GROMACS .gro file of C-alpha atoms in nm:
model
  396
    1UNK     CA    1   7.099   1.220   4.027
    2UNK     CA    2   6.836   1.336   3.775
    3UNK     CA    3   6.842   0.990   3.652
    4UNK     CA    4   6.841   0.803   3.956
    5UNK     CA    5   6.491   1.093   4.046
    6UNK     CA    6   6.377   0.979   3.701
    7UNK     CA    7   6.387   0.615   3.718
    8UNK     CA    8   6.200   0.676   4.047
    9UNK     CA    9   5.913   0.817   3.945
   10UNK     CA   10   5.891   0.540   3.705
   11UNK     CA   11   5.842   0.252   3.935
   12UNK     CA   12   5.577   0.455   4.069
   13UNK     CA   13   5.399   0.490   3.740
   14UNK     CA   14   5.448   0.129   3.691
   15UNK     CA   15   5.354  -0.018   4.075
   16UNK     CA   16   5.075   0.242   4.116
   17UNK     CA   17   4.952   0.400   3.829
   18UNK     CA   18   4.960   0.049   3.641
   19UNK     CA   19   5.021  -0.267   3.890
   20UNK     CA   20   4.737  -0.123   4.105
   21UNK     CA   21   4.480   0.118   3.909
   22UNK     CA   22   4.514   0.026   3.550
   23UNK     CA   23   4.270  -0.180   3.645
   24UNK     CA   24   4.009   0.073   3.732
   25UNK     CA   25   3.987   0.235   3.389
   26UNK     CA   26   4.019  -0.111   3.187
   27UNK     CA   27   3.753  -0.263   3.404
   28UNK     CA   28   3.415  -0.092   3.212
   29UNK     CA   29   3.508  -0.332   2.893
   30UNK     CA   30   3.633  -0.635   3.066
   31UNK     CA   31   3.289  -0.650   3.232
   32UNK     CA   32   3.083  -0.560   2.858
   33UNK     CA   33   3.343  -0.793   2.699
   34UNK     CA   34   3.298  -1.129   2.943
   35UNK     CA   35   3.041  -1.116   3.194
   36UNK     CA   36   3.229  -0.972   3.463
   37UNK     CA   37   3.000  -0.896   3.756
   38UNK     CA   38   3.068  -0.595   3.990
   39UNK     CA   39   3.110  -0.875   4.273
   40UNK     CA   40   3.353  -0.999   4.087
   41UNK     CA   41   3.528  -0.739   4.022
   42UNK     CA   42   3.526  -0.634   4.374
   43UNK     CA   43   3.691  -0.945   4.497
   44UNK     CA   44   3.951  -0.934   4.230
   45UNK     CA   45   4.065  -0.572   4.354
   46UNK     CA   46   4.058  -0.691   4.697
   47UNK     CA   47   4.330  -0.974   4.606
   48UNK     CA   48   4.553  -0.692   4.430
   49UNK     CA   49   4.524  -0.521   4.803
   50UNK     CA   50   4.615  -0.856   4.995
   51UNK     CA   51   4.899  -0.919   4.809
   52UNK     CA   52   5.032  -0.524   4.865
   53UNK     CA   53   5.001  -0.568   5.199
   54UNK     CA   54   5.135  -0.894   5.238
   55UNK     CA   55   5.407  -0.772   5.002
   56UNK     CA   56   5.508  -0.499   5.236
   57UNK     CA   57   5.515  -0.690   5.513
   58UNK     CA   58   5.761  -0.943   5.331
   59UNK     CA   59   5.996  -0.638   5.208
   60UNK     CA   60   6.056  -0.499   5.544
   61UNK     CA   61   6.257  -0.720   5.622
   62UNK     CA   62   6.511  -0.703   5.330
   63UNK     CA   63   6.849  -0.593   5.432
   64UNK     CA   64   7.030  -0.289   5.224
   65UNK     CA   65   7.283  -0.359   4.957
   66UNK     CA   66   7.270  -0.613   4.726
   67UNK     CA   67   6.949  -0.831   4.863
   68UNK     CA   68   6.709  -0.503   4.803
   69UNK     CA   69   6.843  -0.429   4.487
   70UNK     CA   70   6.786  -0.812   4.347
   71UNK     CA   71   6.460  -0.787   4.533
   72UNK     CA   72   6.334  -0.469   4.362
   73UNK     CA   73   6.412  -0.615   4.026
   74UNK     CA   74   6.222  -0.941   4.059
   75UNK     CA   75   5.955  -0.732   4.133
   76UNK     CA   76   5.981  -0.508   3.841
   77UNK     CA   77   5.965  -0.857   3.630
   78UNK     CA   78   5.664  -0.981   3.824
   79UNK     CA   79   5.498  -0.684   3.782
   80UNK     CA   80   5.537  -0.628   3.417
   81UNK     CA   81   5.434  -1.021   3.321
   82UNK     CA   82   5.132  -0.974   3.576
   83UNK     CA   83   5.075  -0.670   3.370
   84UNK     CA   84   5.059  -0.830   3.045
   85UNK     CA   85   4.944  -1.137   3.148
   86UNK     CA   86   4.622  -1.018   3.213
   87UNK     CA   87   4.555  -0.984   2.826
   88UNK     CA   88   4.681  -1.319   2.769
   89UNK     CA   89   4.387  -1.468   3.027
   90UNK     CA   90   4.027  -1.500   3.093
   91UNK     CA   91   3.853  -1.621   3.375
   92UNK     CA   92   3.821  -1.578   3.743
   93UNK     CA   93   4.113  -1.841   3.873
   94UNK     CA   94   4.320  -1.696   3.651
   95UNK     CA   95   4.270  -1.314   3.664
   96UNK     CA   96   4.305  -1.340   4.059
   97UNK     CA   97   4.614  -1.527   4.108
   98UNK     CA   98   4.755  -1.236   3.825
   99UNK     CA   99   4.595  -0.953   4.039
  100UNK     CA  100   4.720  -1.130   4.383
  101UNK     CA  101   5.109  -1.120   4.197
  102UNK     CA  102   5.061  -0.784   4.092
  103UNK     CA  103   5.040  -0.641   4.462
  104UNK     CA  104   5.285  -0.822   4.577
  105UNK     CA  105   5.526  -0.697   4.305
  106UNK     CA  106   5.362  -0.343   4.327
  107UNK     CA  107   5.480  -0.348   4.694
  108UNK     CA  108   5.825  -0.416   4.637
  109UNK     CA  109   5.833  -0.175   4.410
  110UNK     CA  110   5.681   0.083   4.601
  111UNK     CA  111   5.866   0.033   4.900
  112UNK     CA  112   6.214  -0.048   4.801
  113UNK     CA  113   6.160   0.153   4.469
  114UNK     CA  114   6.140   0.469   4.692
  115UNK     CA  115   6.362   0.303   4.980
  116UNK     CA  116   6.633   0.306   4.731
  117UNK     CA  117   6.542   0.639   4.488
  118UNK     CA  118   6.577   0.868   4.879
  119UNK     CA  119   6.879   0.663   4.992
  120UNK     CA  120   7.047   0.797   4.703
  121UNK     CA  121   6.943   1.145   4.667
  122UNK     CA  122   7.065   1.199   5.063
  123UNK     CA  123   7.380   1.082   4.950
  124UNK     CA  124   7.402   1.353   4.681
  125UNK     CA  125   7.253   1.580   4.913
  126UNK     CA  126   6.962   1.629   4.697
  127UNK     CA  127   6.663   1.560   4.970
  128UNK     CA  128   6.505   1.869   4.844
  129UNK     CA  129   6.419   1.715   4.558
  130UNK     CA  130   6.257   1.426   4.735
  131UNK     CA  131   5.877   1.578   4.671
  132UNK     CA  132   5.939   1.519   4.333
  133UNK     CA  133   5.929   1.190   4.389
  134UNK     CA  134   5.553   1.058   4.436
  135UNK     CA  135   5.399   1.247   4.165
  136UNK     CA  136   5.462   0.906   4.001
  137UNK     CA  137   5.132   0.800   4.119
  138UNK     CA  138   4.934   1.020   3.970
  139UNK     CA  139   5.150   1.020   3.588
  140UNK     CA  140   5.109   0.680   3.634
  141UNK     CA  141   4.718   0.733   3.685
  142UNK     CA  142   4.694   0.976   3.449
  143UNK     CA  143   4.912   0.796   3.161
  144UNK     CA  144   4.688   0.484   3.198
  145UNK     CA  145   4.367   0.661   3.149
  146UNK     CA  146   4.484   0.898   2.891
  147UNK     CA  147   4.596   0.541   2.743
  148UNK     CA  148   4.298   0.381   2.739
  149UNK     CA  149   4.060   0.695   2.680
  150UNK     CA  150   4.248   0.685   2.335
  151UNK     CA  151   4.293   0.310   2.253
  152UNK     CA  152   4.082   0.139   2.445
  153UNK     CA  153   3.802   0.111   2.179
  154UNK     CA  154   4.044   0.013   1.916
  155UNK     CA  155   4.268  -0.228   2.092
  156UNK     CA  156   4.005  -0.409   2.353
  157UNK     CA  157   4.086  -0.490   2.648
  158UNK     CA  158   4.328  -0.730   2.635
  159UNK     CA  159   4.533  -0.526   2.374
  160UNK     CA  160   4.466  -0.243   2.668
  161UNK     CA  161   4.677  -0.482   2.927
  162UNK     CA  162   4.912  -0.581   2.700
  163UNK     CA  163   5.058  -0.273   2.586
  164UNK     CA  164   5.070  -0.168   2.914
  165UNK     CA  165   5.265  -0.460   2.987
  166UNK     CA  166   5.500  -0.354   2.690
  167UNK     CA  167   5.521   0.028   2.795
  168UNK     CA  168   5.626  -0.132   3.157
  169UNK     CA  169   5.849  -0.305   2.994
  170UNK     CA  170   6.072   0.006   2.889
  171UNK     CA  171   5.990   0.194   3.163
  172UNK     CA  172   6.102  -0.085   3.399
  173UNK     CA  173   6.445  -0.127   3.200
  174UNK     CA  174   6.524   0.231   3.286
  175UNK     CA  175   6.468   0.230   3.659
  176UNK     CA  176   6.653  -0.136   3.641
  177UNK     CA  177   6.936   0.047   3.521
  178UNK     CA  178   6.927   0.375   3.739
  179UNK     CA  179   6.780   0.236   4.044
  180UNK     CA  180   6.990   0.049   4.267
  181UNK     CA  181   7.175  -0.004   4.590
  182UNK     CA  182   7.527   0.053   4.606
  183UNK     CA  183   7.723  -0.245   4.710
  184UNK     CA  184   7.859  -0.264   5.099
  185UNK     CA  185   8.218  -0.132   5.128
  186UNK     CA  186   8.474  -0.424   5.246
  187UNK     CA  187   8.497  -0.383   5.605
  188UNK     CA  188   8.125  -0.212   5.659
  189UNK     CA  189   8.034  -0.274   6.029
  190UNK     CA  190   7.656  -0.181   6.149
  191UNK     CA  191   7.668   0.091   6.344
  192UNK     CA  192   7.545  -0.041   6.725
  193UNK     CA  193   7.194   0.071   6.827
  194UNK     CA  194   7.198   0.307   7.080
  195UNK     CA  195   7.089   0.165   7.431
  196UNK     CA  196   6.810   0.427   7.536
  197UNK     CA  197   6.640   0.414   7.219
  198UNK     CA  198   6.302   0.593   7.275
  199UNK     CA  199   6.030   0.409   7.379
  200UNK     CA  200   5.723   0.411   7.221
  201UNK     CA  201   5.374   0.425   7.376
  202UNK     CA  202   5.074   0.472   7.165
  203UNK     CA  203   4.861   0.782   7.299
  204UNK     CA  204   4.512   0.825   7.205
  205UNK     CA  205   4.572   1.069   6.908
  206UNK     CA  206   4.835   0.807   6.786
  207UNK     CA  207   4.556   0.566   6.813
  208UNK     CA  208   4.298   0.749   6.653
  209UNK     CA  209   4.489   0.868   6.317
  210UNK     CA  210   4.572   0.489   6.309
  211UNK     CA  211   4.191   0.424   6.303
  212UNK     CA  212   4.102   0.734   6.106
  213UNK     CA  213   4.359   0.578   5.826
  214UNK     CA  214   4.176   0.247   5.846
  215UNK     CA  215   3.869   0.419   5.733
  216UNK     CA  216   4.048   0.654   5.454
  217UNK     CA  217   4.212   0.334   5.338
  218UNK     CA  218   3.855   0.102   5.333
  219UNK     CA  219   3.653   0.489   5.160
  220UNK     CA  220   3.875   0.602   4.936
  221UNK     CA  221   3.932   0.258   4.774
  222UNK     CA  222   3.566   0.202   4.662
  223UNK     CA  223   3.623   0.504   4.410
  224UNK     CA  224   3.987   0.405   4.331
  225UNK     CA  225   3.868   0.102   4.202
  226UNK     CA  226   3.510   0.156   4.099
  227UNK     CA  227   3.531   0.559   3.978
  228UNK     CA  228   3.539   0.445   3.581
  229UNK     CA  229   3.265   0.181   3.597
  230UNK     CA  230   3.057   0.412   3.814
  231UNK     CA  231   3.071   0.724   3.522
  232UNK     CA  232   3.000   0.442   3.276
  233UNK     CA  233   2.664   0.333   3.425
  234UNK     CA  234   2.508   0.654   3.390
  235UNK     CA  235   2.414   0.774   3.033
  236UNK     CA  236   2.490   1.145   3.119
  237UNK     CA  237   2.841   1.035   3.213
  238UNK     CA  238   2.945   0.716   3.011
  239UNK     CA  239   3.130   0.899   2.774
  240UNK     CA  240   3.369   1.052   3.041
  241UNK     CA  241   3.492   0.737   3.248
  242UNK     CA  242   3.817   0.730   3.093
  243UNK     CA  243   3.863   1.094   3.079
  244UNK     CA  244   3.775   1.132   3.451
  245UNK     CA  245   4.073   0.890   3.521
  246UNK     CA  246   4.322   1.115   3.349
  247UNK     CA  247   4.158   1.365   3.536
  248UNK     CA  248   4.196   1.201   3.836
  249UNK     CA  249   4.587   1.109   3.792
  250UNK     CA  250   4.651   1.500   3.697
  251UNK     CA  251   4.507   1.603   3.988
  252UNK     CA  252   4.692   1.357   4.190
  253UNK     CA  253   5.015   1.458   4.054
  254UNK     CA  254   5.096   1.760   4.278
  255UNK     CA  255   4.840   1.651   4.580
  256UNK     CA  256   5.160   1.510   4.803
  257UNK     CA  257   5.357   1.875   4.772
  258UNK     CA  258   5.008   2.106   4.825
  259UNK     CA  259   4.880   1.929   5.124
  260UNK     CA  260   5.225   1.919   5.255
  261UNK     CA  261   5.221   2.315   5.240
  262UNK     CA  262   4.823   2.306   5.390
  263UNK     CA  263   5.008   2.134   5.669
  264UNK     CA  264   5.267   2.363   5.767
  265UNK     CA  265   5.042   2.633   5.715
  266UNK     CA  266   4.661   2.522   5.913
  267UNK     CA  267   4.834   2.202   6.105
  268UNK     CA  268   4.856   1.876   6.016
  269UNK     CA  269   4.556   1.801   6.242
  270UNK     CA  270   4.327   2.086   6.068
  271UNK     CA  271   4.494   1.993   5.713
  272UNK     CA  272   4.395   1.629   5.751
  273UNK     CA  273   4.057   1.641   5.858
  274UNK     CA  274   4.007   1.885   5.596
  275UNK     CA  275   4.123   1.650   5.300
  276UNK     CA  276   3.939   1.388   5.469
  277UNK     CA  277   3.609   1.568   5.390
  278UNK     CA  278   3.700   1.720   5.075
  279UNK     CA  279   3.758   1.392   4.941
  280UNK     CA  280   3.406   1.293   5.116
  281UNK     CA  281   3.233   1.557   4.879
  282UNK     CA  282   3.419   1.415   4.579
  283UNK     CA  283   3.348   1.061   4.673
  284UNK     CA  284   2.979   1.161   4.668
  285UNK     CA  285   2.924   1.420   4.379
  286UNK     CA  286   2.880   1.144   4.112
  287UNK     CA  287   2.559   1.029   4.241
  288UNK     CA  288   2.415   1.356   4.103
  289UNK     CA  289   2.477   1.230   3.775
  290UNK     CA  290   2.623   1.538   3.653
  291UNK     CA  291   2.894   1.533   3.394
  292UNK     CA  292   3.050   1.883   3.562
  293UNK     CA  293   3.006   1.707   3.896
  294UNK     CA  294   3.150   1.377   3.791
  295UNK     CA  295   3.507   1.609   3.659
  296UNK     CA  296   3.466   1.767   3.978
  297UNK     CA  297   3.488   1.435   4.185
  298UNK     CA  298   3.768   1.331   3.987
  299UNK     CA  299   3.959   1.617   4.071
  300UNK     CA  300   3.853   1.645   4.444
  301UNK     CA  301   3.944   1.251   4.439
  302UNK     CA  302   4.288   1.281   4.284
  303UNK     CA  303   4.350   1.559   4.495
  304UNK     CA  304   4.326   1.424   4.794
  305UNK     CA  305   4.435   1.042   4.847
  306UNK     CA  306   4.816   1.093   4.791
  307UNK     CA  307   4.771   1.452   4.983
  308UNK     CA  308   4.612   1.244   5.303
  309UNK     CA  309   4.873   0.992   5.261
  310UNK     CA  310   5.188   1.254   5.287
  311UNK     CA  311   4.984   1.392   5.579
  312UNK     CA  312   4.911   1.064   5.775
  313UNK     CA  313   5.276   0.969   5.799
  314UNK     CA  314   5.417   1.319   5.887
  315UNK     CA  315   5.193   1.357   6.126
  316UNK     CA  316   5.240   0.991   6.253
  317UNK     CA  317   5.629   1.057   6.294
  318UNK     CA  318   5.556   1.365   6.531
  319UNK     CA  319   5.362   1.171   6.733
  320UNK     CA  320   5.586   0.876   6.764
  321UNK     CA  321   5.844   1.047   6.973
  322UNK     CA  322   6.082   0.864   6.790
  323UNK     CA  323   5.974   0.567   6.665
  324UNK     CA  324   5.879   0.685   6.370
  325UNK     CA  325   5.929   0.328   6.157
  326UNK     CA  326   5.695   0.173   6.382
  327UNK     CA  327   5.433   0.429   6.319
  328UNK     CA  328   5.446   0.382   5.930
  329UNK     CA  329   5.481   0.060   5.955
  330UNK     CA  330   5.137   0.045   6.174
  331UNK     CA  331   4.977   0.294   5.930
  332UNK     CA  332   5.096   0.103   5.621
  333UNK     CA  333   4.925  -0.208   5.736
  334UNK     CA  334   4.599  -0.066   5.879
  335UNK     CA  335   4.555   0.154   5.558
  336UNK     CA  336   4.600  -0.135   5.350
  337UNK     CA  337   4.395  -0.361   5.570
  338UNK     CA  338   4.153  -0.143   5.448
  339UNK     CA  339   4.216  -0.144   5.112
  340UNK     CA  340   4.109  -0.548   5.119
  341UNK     CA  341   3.798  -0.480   5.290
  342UNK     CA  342   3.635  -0.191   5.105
  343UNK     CA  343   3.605  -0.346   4.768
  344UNK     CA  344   3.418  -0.643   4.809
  345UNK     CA  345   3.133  -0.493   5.049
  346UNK     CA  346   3.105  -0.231   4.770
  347UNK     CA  347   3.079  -0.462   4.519
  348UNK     CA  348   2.813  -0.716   4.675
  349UNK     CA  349   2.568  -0.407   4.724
  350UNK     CA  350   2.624  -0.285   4.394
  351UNK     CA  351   2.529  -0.670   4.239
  352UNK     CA  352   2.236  -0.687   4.430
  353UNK     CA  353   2.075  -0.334   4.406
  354UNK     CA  354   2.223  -0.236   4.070
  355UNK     CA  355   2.341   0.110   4.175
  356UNK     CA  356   2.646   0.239   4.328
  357UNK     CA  357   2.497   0.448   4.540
  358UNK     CA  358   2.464   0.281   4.821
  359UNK     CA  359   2.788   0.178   4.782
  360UNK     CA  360   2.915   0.557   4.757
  361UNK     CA  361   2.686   0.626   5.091
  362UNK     CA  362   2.930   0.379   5.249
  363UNK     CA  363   3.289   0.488   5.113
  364UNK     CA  364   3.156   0.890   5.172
  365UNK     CA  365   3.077   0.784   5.533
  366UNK     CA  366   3.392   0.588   5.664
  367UNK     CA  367   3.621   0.863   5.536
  368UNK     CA  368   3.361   1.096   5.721
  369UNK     CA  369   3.411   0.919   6.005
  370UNK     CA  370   3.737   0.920   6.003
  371UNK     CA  371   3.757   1.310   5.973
  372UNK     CA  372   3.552   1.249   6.311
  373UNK     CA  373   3.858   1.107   6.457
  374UNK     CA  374   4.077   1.298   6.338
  375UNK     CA  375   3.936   1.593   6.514
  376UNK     CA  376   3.873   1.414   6.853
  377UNK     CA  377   4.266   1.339   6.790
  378UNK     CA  378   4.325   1.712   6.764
  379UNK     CA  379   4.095   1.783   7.078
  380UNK     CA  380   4.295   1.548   7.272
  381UNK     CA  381   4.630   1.642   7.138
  382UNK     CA  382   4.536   2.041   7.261
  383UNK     CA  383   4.429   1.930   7.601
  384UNK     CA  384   4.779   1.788   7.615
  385UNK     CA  385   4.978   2.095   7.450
  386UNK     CA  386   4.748   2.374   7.301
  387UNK     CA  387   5.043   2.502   7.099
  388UNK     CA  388   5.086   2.142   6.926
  389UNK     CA  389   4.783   2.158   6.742
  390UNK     CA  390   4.890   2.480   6.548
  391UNK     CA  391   5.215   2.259   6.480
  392UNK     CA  392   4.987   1.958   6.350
  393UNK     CA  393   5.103   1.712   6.690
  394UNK     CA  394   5.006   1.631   7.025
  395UNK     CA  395   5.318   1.507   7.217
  396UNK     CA  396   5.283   1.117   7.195
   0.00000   0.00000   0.00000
């Protein structure tokens, strides 16, 4: 089972912290190296985002067993040569349709990656060590800009996405090998769905978490993608842009299992809103132009988007009154909605005023305002039940 945990958190290092934010720390000397506006660069994370979400739309709907596994490993070869490929191109048509490939192969990953890795630990009865599992995000984050902190000036840019590619490479033959579903036994029958299945009806706390996640997913983003180029800008902070993305993926690493504890101690409800404007303050802090502040917002950053993340879905399933799949399902493709839109607003202010500030006013201000809803959620939620808000739910 250790391997099977192992190979895991591998496919998160290579859908997250590579397929999706390598990008963010290699972007600073693509742009020095050919040209590549902030526009740009804006639209090109934005096609990384579509094909994620149109990824996990596609891989919900393949069956268990053998299907899923061949699935998952057609995305761990799109992913690596999208990787890789990146080094071997230049110029816009090219670089998008690579981006575009890498989401979609980052979702399969992600989803059936994890789908798989928890399948099999219940079977061993090891869902204890499930937590374990996403601090693959943030090694992946952290790996990448540790990566490119040290090589980047020796290697380029294109030697940057190339090794990457090649360190993908063995990390993807590992979770190829311990990663899997098990074939269906002869005989297997679906078990009949029960006839009074729980209805769902979305209540107006359901509805507003949905909404508030919209917001996280359109904020948080703009810094995701932007956070290296942003440090690089400024002359105070130009020399920490790569280091602040190691920072960033540290911090990330244990978010998931810390806010889940904030939760069960304050309430989901309180928890969330509470990461929500946490990461609001570290969104902001590198307009200062402080190098302490700039560490600082990397660490508030990282420490918050996987946290709000573990928070949005558990808090989603105890509102769904049963239909929890549908709820993660709706949050999945509202946050990453918002994923799509966030970058390229960002990056059209930041072309046309030269700063990022404006841009940072924006991202600080949705996730703001989705700490707004978050707490009308709660309101609502304690009209309905009092005691559910000290829980984290409102009866749905």
């Amino acid at each position: 089972m250790v391997r099977v945990l192992i190979g895991g958190v591998l496919v998160l290092v290579i859908s997250m912290g590579v397929g999706r934010f390598a990008f963010t720390p290699i972007l600073p000397a693509m742009q020095a190296a050919t040209g590549l506006g902030t526009d740009a660069a804006g639209l090109l994370a934005s096609l990384n985002y579509l094909g994620y979400f149109l990824g996990a739309l596609g891989v919900g709907l393949v069956p268990q067993g053998a299907a899923r596994t061949a699935v998952f490993r057609t995305a761990l070869i799109a992913s690596v040569t999208s990787t890789a490929g990146m080094g071997f191109t230049e110029g816009m048509v090219a670089w998008a349709m690579l981006r575009f490939v890498s989401g979609l192969a980052s979702a399969g990953l992600f989803i059936l990656g994890i789908a798989m890795t928890l399948d099999a630990l219940a079977r061993a009865g090891r869902e204890s060590w499930s937590g374990w599992l996403y601090t693959g995000v943030g090694l992946g984050i952290a790996s990448s800009g540790l990566f490119v902190a040290v090589m980047g000036d020796r290697l380029g840019w294109r030697g940057d996405w190339l090794w990457l590619g090649l360190a993908c490479l063995g990390f993807g033959t590992l979770s190829w090998l311990w990663v899997s579903d098990p074939p269906r036994e002869p005989g297997h029958t679906v078990a009949a769905r029960p006839t009074s299945a729980p209805a769902f009806r979305p209540s107006v706390p359901m509805v507003l978490l949905t909404l508030a996640y919209f917001l996280e997913g359109a904020g948080y983003i703009v810094t995701g993608t932007f956070l290296v180029a942003i440090l690089k800008t400024m002359p105070e902070t130009a020399q920490l842009g790569a280091a602040a993305w190691m920072v960033t993926g540290l911090a990330a690493m244990p978010s998931g299992i810390l806010w889940a504890a904030a939760g069960r101690r304050l309430g989901l409800w309180r928890a969330l809103i509470l990461a929500h404007v946490v990461q609001a303050v570290g969104i902001l802090l590198p307009i200062t132009g402080s190098p302490a502040a700039a560490l600082l917002s990397a660490v508030l950053f990282g420490g918050t988007f996987v946290g709000i993340v573990t928070l949005s879905f558990t808090l989603g399933r105890h509102l769904s009154g049963g239909a929890s799949a549908r709820v993660i399902g709706a949050l999945t493709a509202v946050y990453g909605l918002g994923q799509i839109i966030g970058p390229v607003p960002a990056g059209l202010v930041v072309a046309r005023t030269g700063s990022f500030d404006s841009a940072l006013l924006g991202a600080a201000a949705a996730v703001l305002a989705g700490a707004l809803l978050l707490a009308a959620g709660a309101w609502m939620a304690g009209r309905r039940d009092p005691a559910a808000v000290a829980l984290g739910a409102g009866r749905g």
